[in-house]
Short mmCIF file of C-alpha atoms (C1' of nucleotides) in Angstrom, two decimals:
data_model
loop_
_atom_site.label_atom_id
_atom_site.label_comp_id
_atom_site.label_asym_id
_atom_site.label_seq_id
_atom_site.Cartn_x
_atom_site.Cartn_y
_atom_site.Cartn_z
CA MET A 1 56.40 94.66 98.85
CA THR A 2 59.68 96.04 100.04
CA LEU A 3 62.65 94.92 98.03
CA ALA A 4 65.52 93.77 100.19
CA PHE A 5 69.08 94.90 99.58
CA ARG A 6 71.96 92.51 99.52
CA THR A 7 75.10 94.01 100.99
CA THR A 8 77.56 91.18 100.96
CA SER A 9 80.59 93.33 100.29
CA ALA A 10 83.46 92.04 102.34
CA THR A 11 85.80 94.90 101.54
CA PRO A 12 84.76 98.22 102.99
CA ILE A 13 86.41 100.25 100.26
CA GLU A 14 84.41 99.40 97.15
CA ALA A 15 80.76 100.02 96.40
CA PRO A 16 78.64 97.21 95.10
CA ALA A 17 77.36 98.64 91.84
CA LEU A 18 73.81 97.50 92.45
CA LEU A 19 73.54 99.70 95.50
CA ARG A 20 73.40 102.87 93.52
CA THR A 21 69.82 102.61 92.33
CA MET A 22 66.61 103.44 94.11
CA PRO A 23 64.71 100.58 95.72
CA ASP A 24 62.23 99.49 93.12
CA ASP A 25 58.99 100.28 94.90
CA GLY A 26 59.94 103.85 95.68
CA PHE A 27 61.37 104.37 92.26
CA SER A 28 58.24 103.60 90.33
CA ALA A 29 56.34 106.18 92.35
CA LEU A 30 58.90 108.80 91.31
CA GLN A 31 58.23 108.35 87.62
CA ALA A 32 55.05 110.36 87.88
CA ILE A 33 56.74 113.58 88.95
CA GLY A 34 59.92 113.67 86.89
CA THR A 35 60.61 115.59 83.68
CA VAL A 36 63.40 115.09 81.18
CA ALA A 37 66.27 117.58 81.15
CA ARG A 38 69.23 117.70 78.79
CA PHE A 39 72.60 119.36 79.25
CA ALA A 40 75.47 119.83 76.86
CA ARG A 41 79.03 118.81 77.67
CA ASN A 42 80.55 121.27 80.18
CA ALA A 43 77.19 122.80 81.07
CA THR A 44 76.54 123.66 84.69
CA ILE A 45 73.46 121.84 85.98
CA PHE A 46 73.40 123.73 89.26
CA SER A 47 75.95 125.63 91.35
CA ASP A 48 77.18 125.47 94.90
CA GLY A 49 74.89 127.73 96.90
CA ASP A 50 71.97 127.69 94.47
CA ASP A 51 68.52 127.15 95.91
CA ALA A 52 67.99 123.40 96.02
CA ASP A 53 64.82 123.50 93.92
CA TYR A 54 65.55 120.38 91.88
CA SER A 55 67.11 116.98 92.23
CA TYR A 56 68.11 114.70 89.38
CA ARG A 57 68.54 111.17 88.27
CA LEU A 58 71.08 110.60 85.56
CA ILE A 59 69.90 108.66 82.51
CA SER A 60 72.96 108.87 80.29
CA GLY A 61 76.33 110.55 80.31
CA THR A 62 78.52 111.47 83.27
CA VAL A 63 78.32 114.35 85.77
CA ARG A 64 80.90 115.66 88.21
CA LEU A 65 80.01 117.11 91.60
CA CYS A 66 82.64 119.57 92.76
CA LYS A 67 83.50 122.38 95.10
CA LEU A 68 85.72 125.33 94.31
CA MET A 69 87.86 127.35 96.71
CA SER A 70 88.04 131.09 96.26
CA ASP A 71 91.50 130.87 94.69
CA GLY A 72 90.44 128.26 92.17
CA ARG A 73 91.51 125.07 93.85
CA ARG A 74 88.98 122.40 93.01
CA GLN A 75 87.86 119.20 94.71
CA ILE A 76 85.57 116.76 92.94
CA ALA A 77 83.36 114.95 95.44
CA GLU A 78 81.88 112.40 93.11
CA PHE A 79 81.43 111.27 89.54
CA VAL A 80 77.79 110.48 88.79
CA ALA A 81 77.04 107.57 86.44
CA ALA A 82 73.81 106.55 84.69
CA GLY A 83 71.24 105.40 87.21
CA ASP A 84 72.59 107.55 90.04
CA PHE A 85 70.64 110.28 91.76
CA PHE A 86 72.35 113.55 92.55
CA GLY A 87 71.49 116.88 94.08
CA LEU A 88 69.13 115.31 96.62
CA GLU A 89 69.07 117.95 99.28
CA TRP A 90 67.02 118.70 102.36
CA LEU A 91 68.76 121.91 103.22
CA ASP A 92 67.97 125.18 101.48
CA THR A 93 70.86 125.26 99.04
CA HIS A 94 72.99 122.86 97.05
CA ALA A 95 76.24 121.90 98.71
CA PHE A 96 78.23 121.58 95.48
CA THR A 97 78.29 122.37 91.79
CA ALA A 98 77.10 119.78 89.26
CA GLU A 99 78.64 119.93 85.78
CA ALA A 100 78.05 117.79 82.72
CA LEU A 101 81.21 115.94 81.83
CA THR A 102 79.61 114.69 78.61
CA ASP A 103 76.30 115.44 77.00
CA VAL A 104 73.77 114.43 79.58
CA VAL A 105 70.16 113.30 79.84
CA ALA A 106 68.61 113.35 83.29
CA ILE A 107 65.23 113.24 85.00
CA ARG A 108 64.52 116.32 87.03
CA TYR A 109 62.40 116.23 90.19
CA SER A 110 61.15 119.36 91.83
CA ARG A 111 61.97 119.57 95.48
CA SER A 112 58.44 120.56 96.45
CA ARG A 113 56.81 117.67 94.62
CA LEU A 114 59.39 115.27 96.00
CA ASP A 115 58.62 116.57 99.49
CA ARG A 116 54.90 116.14 98.98
CA LEU A 117 55.30 112.65 97.58
CA GLY A 118 57.53 111.80 100.50
CA GLN A 119 54.93 112.92 103.02
CA GLU A 120 52.34 110.74 101.31
CA ARG A 121 54.48 107.69 100.75
CA GLY A 122 56.70 106.47 103.55
CA ASP A 123 58.41 103.98 101.26
CA VAL A 124 59.52 106.74 98.91
CA GLN A 125 61.00 108.75 101.75
CA LYS A 126 62.71 105.68 103.12
CA GLY A 127 64.21 105.08 99.70
CA LEU A 128 65.55 108.61 99.74
CA LEU A 129 67.09 107.98 103.15
CA THR A 130 68.81 104.94 101.73
CA LEU A 131 70.17 106.96 98.83
CA LEU A 132 71.57 109.62 101.13
CA SER A 133 73.07 106.94 103.36
CA ARG A 134 74.91 105.56 100.36
CA ASP A 135 76.25 108.96 99.41
CA LEU A 136 77.48 109.44 102.94
CA TRP A 137 79.05 106.01 102.92
CA ALA A 138 80.86 106.85 99.70
CA ALA A 139 82.01 110.22 101.01
CA GLN A 140 83.53 108.58 104.05
CA ASN A 141 85.56 106.16 102.00
CA HIS A 142 86.65 109.11 99.93
CA LEU A 143 87.83 110.81 103.12
CA VAL A 144 90.07 107.86 103.93
CA MET A 145 91.52 108.00 100.46
CA LEU A 146 92.30 111.72 100.60
CA GLY A 147 93.49 111.71 104.17
CA ARG A 148 95.51 108.54 104.41
CA GLN A 149 96.38 106.98 101.05
CA THR A 150 99.44 107.57 98.90
CA ALA A 151 99.20 108.82 95.33
CA LYS A 152 99.65 105.34 93.89
CA GLU A 153 97.06 103.86 96.24
CA ARG A 154 94.59 106.57 95.27
CA VAL A 155 95.00 106.10 91.53
CA VAL A 156 94.72 102.32 91.78
CA SER A 157 91.70 102.55 94.11
CA PHE A 158 90.09 104.87 91.61
CA LEU A 159 90.64 102.47 88.71
CA LEU A 160 89.34 99.55 90.75
CA ALA A 161 86.24 101.52 91.72
CA LEU A 162 85.60 102.32 88.06
CA ALA A 163 86.00 98.64 87.25
CA GLU A 164 83.53 97.74 89.97
CA ARG A 165 80.98 100.15 88.53
CA ALA A 166 81.53 98.84 85.03
CA GLY A 167 80.95 95.29 86.18
CA ASN A 168 84.60 94.27 86.26
CA SER A 169 85.05 94.15 82.54
CA GLY A 170 88.69 94.11 81.60
CA MET A 171 88.53 97.31 79.59
CA LEU A 172 87.54 100.51 81.36
CA ASP A 173 86.09 103.59 79.71
CA ILE A 174 87.46 106.74 81.30
CA PRO A 175 85.00 109.54 80.57
CA MET A 176 86.79 112.16 82.66
CA SER A 177 89.97 114.08 81.92
CA ARG A 178 93.23 113.57 83.77
CA GLN A 179 92.62 116.89 85.47
CA ASP A 180 89.23 115.69 86.69
CA ILE A 181 90.83 112.54 88.06
CA ALA A 182 93.47 114.64 89.81
CA ASP A 183 90.81 116.86 91.34
CA TYR A 184 88.90 113.83 92.54
CA LEU A 185 91.99 112.24 94.07
CA GLY A 186 93.42 115.41 95.60
CA LEU A 187 96.54 115.25 93.41
CA THR A 188 98.02 117.19 90.50
CA ILE A 189 97.56 116.15 86.92
CA GLU A 190 101.27 115.42 86.64
CA THR A 191 101.20 112.99 89.55
CA VAL A 192 98.19 111.19 88.05
CA CYS A 193 99.95 110.89 84.68
CA ARG A 194 103.19 109.67 86.18
CA THR A 195 101.41 107.10 88.33
CA ILE A 196 99.49 105.76 85.36
CA SER A 197 102.73 105.56 83.39
CA ASP A 198 104.35 103.66 86.26
CA LEU A 199 101.52 101.14 86.34
CA LYS A 200 101.86 100.73 82.58
CA ARG A 201 105.59 100.16 82.91
CA GLN A 202 104.93 97.48 85.54
CA ARG A 203 102.52 95.75 83.11
CA LEU A 204 99.67 96.13 85.59
CA ILE A 205 97.54 98.07 83.13
CA ASP A 206 97.33 98.85 79.41
CA VAL A 207 96.54 102.32 78.15
CA PRO A 208 95.59 102.07 74.47
CA ASN A 209 94.35 105.68 74.43
CA ARG A 210 93.29 108.47 76.73
CA THR A 211 89.79 107.22 77.35
CA GLN A 212 90.50 103.56 77.92
CA ILE A 213 92.48 101.58 80.45
CA ALA A 214 92.67 97.81 80.77
CA LEU A 215 93.43 96.22 84.13
CA ARG A 216 95.82 93.34 83.52
CA ASN A 217 96.42 92.11 87.08
CA LEU A 218 93.50 92.70 89.41
CA GLU A 219 95.10 90.80 92.26
CA LYS A 220 98.25 92.86 92.30
CA LEU A 221 96.28 96.06 91.85
CA ARG A 222 94.09 95.20 94.84
CA ASP A 223 97.21 94.66 96.91
CA ILE A 224 98.52 98.05 95.91
CA ALA A 225 95.24 99.75 96.79
CA GLU A 226 95.36 98.20 100.26
CA GLY A 227 98.86 99.41 100.89
CA ASP A 228 100.89 96.23 100.29
CA LEU A 229 103.00 98.39 98.05
CA MET B 22 69.77 99.97 132.31
CA THR B 23 67.16 101.19 129.87
CA LEU B 24 65.37 104.16 131.31
CA ALA B 25 62.57 106.00 129.63
CA PHE B 26 63.80 109.28 128.19
CA ARG B 27 61.83 112.40 128.74
CA THR B 28 62.89 115.89 127.94
CA THR B 29 61.40 119.10 129.13
CA SER B 30 62.54 122.50 128.04
CA ALA B 31 65.30 122.03 130.59
CA THR B 32 67.42 119.68 128.53
CA PRO B 33 71.12 119.95 129.32
CA ILE B 34 71.82 120.89 125.72
CA GLU B 35 73.30 124.26 124.98
CA ALA B 36 71.86 126.82 122.62
CA PRO B 37 74.73 126.81 120.10
CA ALA B 38 73.97 123.16 119.45
CA LEU B 39 70.58 124.14 118.06
CA LEU B 40 71.74 124.23 114.48
CA ARG B 41 72.60 120.61 114.65
CA THR B 42 69.42 119.36 116.27
CA MET B 43 66.38 117.74 114.81
CA PRO B 44 63.60 120.04 113.61
CA ASP B 45 61.38 120.41 116.62
CA ASP B 46 58.28 118.56 115.48
CA GLY B 47 60.18 115.46 114.56
CA PHE B 48 62.35 115.67 117.61
CA SER B 49 59.57 115.52 120.15
CA ALA B 50 58.18 112.40 118.50
CA LEU B 51 61.52 110.68 118.95
CA GLN B 52 61.46 111.05 122.70
CA ALA B 53 59.07 108.14 123.05
CA ILE B 54 61.40 105.54 121.59
CA GLY B 55 64.84 106.40 122.97
CA THR B 56 66.67 104.85 125.89
CA VAL B 57 69.69 106.17 127.79
CA ALA B 58 73.08 104.58 127.12
CA ARG B 59 76.36 105.39 128.84
CA PHE B 60 79.89 104.69 127.64
CA ALA B 61 83.21 105.09 129.39
CA ARG B 62 86.10 107.04 127.86
CA ASN B 63 87.69 105.04 125.03
CA ALA B 64 84.79 102.62 124.82
CA THR B 65 83.66 101.50 121.38
CA ILE B 66 80.01 102.35 120.80
CA PHE B 67 79.79 100.42 117.55
CA SER B 68 82.25 99.25 114.94
CA ASP B 69 82.62 99.64 111.21
CA GLY B 70 80.70 96.77 109.67
CA ASP B 71 78.45 96.08 112.67
CA ASP B 72 74.77 95.59 111.99
CA ALA B 73 73.20 99.03 112.09
CA ASP B 74 70.68 98.13 114.78
CA TYR B 75 70.95 101.37 116.71
CA SER B 76 71.39 105.07 116.14
CA TYR B 77 72.30 107.61 118.79
CA ARG B 78 71.94 111.16 119.90
CA LEU B 79 74.72 112.49 122.05
CA ILE B 80 73.71 114.13 125.33
CA SER B 81 77.10 114.83 126.86
CA GLY B 82 80.74 114.13 126.09
CA THR B 83 82.43 113.78 122.71
CA VAL B 84 82.52 110.90 120.24
CA ARG B 85 84.79 110.29 117.27
CA LEU B 86 83.67 108.54 114.10
CA CYS B 87 86.57 106.89 112.34
CA LYS B 88 87.66 104.34 109.79
CA LEU B 89 90.73 102.14 110.00
CA MET B 90 92.78 100.74 107.15
CA SER B 91 94.10 97.20 107.42
CA ASP B 92 97.59 98.43 108.23
CA GLY B 93 96.40 100.71 111.02
CA ARG B 94 96.17 104.04 109.24
CA ARG B 95 93.22 105.91 110.69
CA GLN B 96 90.94 108.62 109.37
CA ILE B 97 88.50 110.39 111.64
CA ALA B 98 85.39 111.42 109.72
CA GLU B 99 83.77 113.54 112.37
CA PHE B 100 83.78 114.60 115.98
CA VAL B 101 80.31 114.37 117.51
CA ALA B 102 79.29 117.01 120.05
CA ALA B 103 76.35 117.18 122.44
CA GLY B 104 73.09 117.48 120.55
CA ASP B 105 74.36 115.70 117.45
CA PHE B 106 72.92 112.48 116.09
CA PHE B 107 75.29 109.79 114.87
CA GLY B 108 75.09 106.31 113.45
CA LEU B 109 71.92 107.11 111.50
CA GLU B 110 72.08 104.47 108.83
CA TRP B 111 69.70 103.08 106.23
CA LEU B 112 72.03 100.45 104.93
CA ASP B 113 72.54 97.15 106.73
CA THR B 114 75.78 97.96 108.50
CA HIS B 115 77.53 100.91 110.08
CA ALA B 116 79.97 102.68 107.80
CA PHE B 117 82.42 103.65 110.54
CA THR B 118 83.46 103.01 114.12
CA ALA B 119 82.15 105.25 116.91
CA GLU B 120 84.37 105.64 119.98
CA ALA B 121 83.85 107.61 123.16
CA LEU B 122 86.48 110.30 123.45
CA THR B 123 85.31 111.14 126.96
CA ASP B 124 82.74 109.54 129.22
CA VAL B 125 79.56 109.74 127.23
CA VAL B 126 75.81 109.80 127.74
CA ALA B 127 73.66 109.23 124.68
CA ILE B 128 70.12 108.33 123.73
CA ARG B 129 69.88 105.14 121.77
CA TYR B 130 67.19 104.55 119.14
CA SER B 131 66.53 101.14 117.70
CA ARG B 132 66.60 101.06 113.94
CA SER B 133 63.38 99.09 113.70
CA ARG B 134 61.43 101.48 115.91
CA LEU B 135 62.89 104.44 114.09
CA ASP B 136 61.83 102.87 110.81
CA ARG B 137 58.33 102.25 112.09
CA LEU B 138 57.99 105.75 113.47
CA GLY B 139 59.25 107.10 110.17
CA GLN B 140 56.62 105.21 108.22
CA GLU B 141 53.90 106.63 110.47
CA ARG B 142 55.17 110.18 110.66
CA GLY B 143 56.34 111.87 107.51
CA ASP B 144 57.71 114.83 109.45
CA VAL B 145 60.03 112.57 111.44
CA GLN B 146 61.38 110.98 108.31
CA LYS B 147 61.85 114.37 106.74
CA GLY B 148 63.78 115.46 109.81
CA LEU B 149 66.03 112.46 109.38
CA LEU B 150 66.60 113.41 105.74
CA THR B 151 67.67 116.85 106.89
CA LEU B 152 70.09 115.37 109.40
CA LEU B 153 71.66 113.14 106.76
CA SER B 154 71.88 116.08 104.37
CA ARG B 155 73.85 118.00 106.96
CA ASP B 156 76.23 115.13 107.49
CA LEU B 157 76.78 114.90 103.77
CA TRP B 158 77.32 118.63 103.55
CA ALA B 159 79.94 118.41 106.32
CA ALA B 160 81.65 115.46 104.68
CA GLN B 161 81.98 117.38 101.43
CA ASN B 162 83.65 120.31 103.09
CA HIS B 163 85.93 117.83 104.79
CA LEU B 164 86.83 116.43 101.37
CA VAL B 165 87.96 119.86 100.20
CA MET B 166 90.08 120.23 103.28
CA LEU B 167 91.79 116.87 102.88
CA GLY B 168 92.18 117.10 99.13
CA ARG B 169 93.14 120.70 98.57
CA GLN B 170 94.22 122.54 101.71
CA THR B 171 97.72 122.87 103.16
CA ALA B 172 98.57 121.74 106.68
CA LYS B 173 98.31 125.24 108.08
CA GLU B 174 94.99 125.87 106.35
CA ARG B 175 93.62 122.62 107.74
CA VAL B 176 94.64 123.30 111.32
CA VAL B 177 93.27 126.83 111.25
CA SER B 178 90.03 125.69 109.59
CA PHE B 179 89.68 123.10 112.31
CA LEU B 180 90.13 125.65 115.08
CA LEU B 181 87.66 128.01 113.45
CA ALA B 182 85.11 125.21 113.10
CA LEU B 183 85.49 124.40 116.78
CA ALA B 184 84.99 128.07 117.58
CA GLU B 185 81.88 128.12 115.45
CA ARG B 186 80.45 125.18 117.35
CA ALA B 187 81.33 126.72 120.68
CA GLY B 188 79.55 129.93 119.76
CA ASN B 189 82.67 131.90 118.90
CA SER B 190 83.84 132.25 122.46
CA GLY B 191 87.43 133.32 122.66
CA MET B 192 88.59 130.30 124.60
CA LEU B 193 88.19 126.89 122.98
CA ASP B 194 88.03 123.59 124.80
CA ILE B 195 89.86 120.90 122.88
CA PRO B 196 88.52 117.57 124.06
CA MET B 197 90.50 115.47 121.57
CA SER B 198 94.17 114.54 121.57
CA ARG B 199 96.69 115.90 119.07
CA GLN B 200 96.70 112.47 117.44
CA ASP B 201 92.92 112.65 117.01
CA ILE B 202 93.26 116.06 115.42
CA ALA B 203 95.96 114.74 113.10
CA ASP B 204 93.78 111.80 112.09
CA TYR B 205 90.89 114.14 111.39
CA LEU B 206 93.02 116.47 109.30
CA GLY B 207 94.93 113.79 107.41
CA LEU B 208 98.25 114.90 108.90
CA THR B 209 100.79 113.55 111.39
CA ILE B 210 100.81 114.53 115.04
CA GLU B 211 104.15 116.29 114.56
CA THR B 212 102.80 118.49 111.80
CA VAL B 213 99.80 119.41 113.93
CA CYS B 214 102.06 120.33 116.86
CA ARG B 215 104.43 122.33 114.74
CA THR B 216 101.60 124.22 113.11
CA ILE B 217 100.03 125.08 116.45
CA SER B 218 103.43 126.26 117.70
CA ASP B 219 103.83 128.43 114.61
CA LEU B 220 100.45 130.05 115.20
CA LYS B 221 101.43 130.64 118.80
CA ARG B 222 104.70 132.23 117.72
CA GLN B 223 102.78 134.52 115.36
CA ARG B 224 100.55 135.57 118.29
CA LEU B 225 97.47 134.35 116.44
CA ILE B 226 96.52 131.96 119.22
CA ASP B 227 97.31 131.29 122.89
CA VAL B 228 97.79 127.78 124.19
CA PRO B 229 97.61 127.87 127.98
CA ASN B 230 97.44 124.08 128.15
CA ARG B 231 96.73 121.03 126.03
CA THR B 232 93.00 121.23 126.24
CA GLN B 233 92.52 124.92 125.63
CA ILE B 234 93.31 127.29 122.81
CA ALA B 235 92.38 130.94 122.55
CA LEU B 236 91.93 132.56 119.15
CA ARG B 237 93.52 136.00 119.30
CA ASN B 238 92.97 137.24 115.77
CA LEU B 239 89.92 135.81 114.07
CA GLU B 240 90.31 137.98 110.99
CA LYS B 241 93.84 136.88 110.24
CA LEU B 242 92.96 133.28 111.03
CA ARG B 243 90.07 133.37 108.60
CA ASP B 244 92.41 134.72 105.93
CA ILE B 245 94.81 131.85 106.54
CA ALA B 246 92.03 129.27 106.32
CA GLU B 247 91.03 130.67 102.92
CA GLY B 248 94.52 130.47 101.57
CA ASP B 249 95.56 134.14 101.80
CA LEU B 250 98.57 132.84 103.67
"C1'" DC C 18 98.44 121.75 58.37
"C1'" DG C 19 98.54 125.00 61.80
"C1'" DT C 20 96.06 125.83 65.93
"C1'" DT C 21 94.22 124.52 70.19
"C1'" DG C 22 93.67 121.87 74.17
"C1'" DC C 23 94.99 117.87 76.61
"C1'" DT C 24 98.57 114.65 78.06
"C1'" DT C 25 103.09 113.12 79.09
"C1'" DT C 26 107.77 113.53 80.64
"C1'" DG C 27 111.70 115.94 82.82
"C1'" DA C 28 114.14 118.92 86.37
"C1'" DT C 29 113.95 120.95 90.66
"C1'" DG C 30 112.40 122.23 95.23
"C1'" DC C 31 109.61 122.28 99.25
"C1'" DC C 32 106.18 120.71 102.36
"C1'" DC C 33 105.29 117.41 105.28
"C1'" DG C 34 106.35 112.60 106.90
"C1'" DT C 35 109.70 109.82 109.38
"C1'" DC C 36 112.81 108.93 112.95
"C1'" DA C 37 114.57 110.32 117.29
"C1'" DA C 38 115.05 112.65 121.63
"C1'" DT C 39 113.36 115.63 125.18
"C1'" DG C 40 109.69 117.79 127.98
"C1'" DA C 41 105.28 117.93 130.20
"C1'" DT C 42 101.31 115.80 132.37
"C1'" DT C 43 98.68 112.20 134.33
"C1'" DG C 44 98.14 108.13 136.89
"C1'" DT C 45 99.78 104.59 140.34
"C1'" DG C 46 101.78 102.29 144.10
"C1'" DG C 47 104.77 102.63 147.99
"C1'" DC D 27 102.81 112.88 149.41
"C1'" DC D 28 106.41 111.54 146.65
"C1'" DA D 29 108.68 108.49 143.15
"C1'" DC D 30 108.19 106.36 139.24
"C1'" DA D 31 106.09 104.86 135.14
"C1'" DA D 32 103.25 105.64 131.37
"C1'" DT D 33 101.26 108.52 128.16
"C1'" DC D 34 101.03 112.49 125.47
"C1'" DA D 35 103.09 116.67 123.44
"C1'" DT D 36 106.81 119.18 121.57
"C1'" DT D 37 110.97 120.09 119.05
"C1'" DG D 38 114.85 118.90 115.94
"C1'" DA D 39 117.26 116.65 111.92
"C1'" DC D 40 116.66 114.66 107.75
"C1'" DG D 41 114.71 112.60 103.57
"C1'" DG D 42 111.14 111.47 100.28
"C1'" DG D 43 106.90 112.05 97.85
"C1'" DC D 44 104.49 115.02 95.56
"C1'" DA D 45 103.94 119.93 93.72
"C1'" DT D 46 105.74 123.27 90.75
"C1'" DC D 47 107.70 124.94 86.64
"C1'" DA D 48 108.83 124.00 81.99
"C1'" DA D 49 108.81 121.83 77.56
"C1'" DA D 50 107.63 118.47 74.29
"C1'" DG D 51 104.28 115.03 72.38
"C1'" DC D 52 99.73 113.98 70.61
"C1'" DA D 53 94.97 114.10 68.96
"C1'" DA D 54 90.88 116.76 67.31
"C1'" DC D 55 89.27 120.65 64.66
"C1'" DG D 56 88.64 124.25 61.27
#
DNA sequence: CGTTGCTTTGATGCCCGTCAATGATTGTGG
DNA sequence: CCACAATCATTGACGGGCATCAAAGCAACG
């Protein structure tokens, strides 16, 4: 009983929200080996270079995965939402730092038990391959954004991706700070602020407060993200 | 056209490529299901969005993995060297386009046979997880480069990474064009050229011709890559 | 209410992109 | 083998987009 995935996304830039969960068959097998872990806002869940002893699935809250340069420059690779797995790793050490953006509840899986389960159950291991494939797919879109998009395109793409995750509701919750957004987009906080203010001035979005943004003109915003100014 | 692939210890794959190969147990099992495929310089091996029916392991030559935006902007995600796998995919479609940078010989594995083998042999599937983990690890370092490094840091990091792959020999072979390098680094061709010329002027590298660069001062170059100007 | 941390806006400058021209190398046909 | 074209690489001039530096606004907290 293998559950089929539907990938009918026409646009290569956005992730279908459904794709972020584990295939159902593999997932149920995982329940047996996970334990609950809680982290306070701003806690470090694991650090870049740590032994990759545990992987996680996020139940509630938001997590950021980031890398730091020696002089303090920071790049956020991904924001993890409820339902997502993170820290899945088949090398010896974690490739990035995971930090709780809010208070967080997650399920923790030990690497060794995950390995053993994988050896016993091909469907579980295949599910893990699918999860990694998705992460890689996301990272590659992120590369295009950082390498080839303008500041405005990046900010709009980011908002549209959040909307996609949230199920395209008009009002978006923004759990991360402006600095976090800047570090995800490879910009400065000032550029992020100014770009958001521009979009507000053009009536493309509303910003009632720091943690909420409403998209008022999806069509125009999609054009901007694609580069049609 | 499809010849059986057999490998003895006399594979034409160099030692430095070892780090990027499949763990040995899993690798030998793969030999049974691969067939040889050849591609001419500039040929497209598969395209972004194609059904992910095949994965590959590169035997000789170089391949670039890239994504195109609708208006022609291009981002290269990775350069594939001999020994590397590429196009490993557990979603329905390929996430990027693979193009032959030179004439290329590769082993092609059908997705369905790879899947079947994976279900039968846990060690093979685990090897595939390791390969994907490495790709993800590489992509995340690439994100830092594109998001947070200056042009000079990017070019130097790129040269050092090439040196690493080549086993730290003094003289590097540069199989890709300046435009390819620019598209990998998220820069323009002019910036790449100017940066290389600067390094030459500072006696940090020699550039006898377009396809070769010699690193003259690894220590200083490493400092530059880290941001210590 | 004052403090603290985050956000927003303004002024200025520089890195890198754009546009343009020249040089170098490779490939092709006479 | 040379002439010519085509492609790629390099260098220069210039401008813009984004970073940097600085200050003011705003919300949460004791």
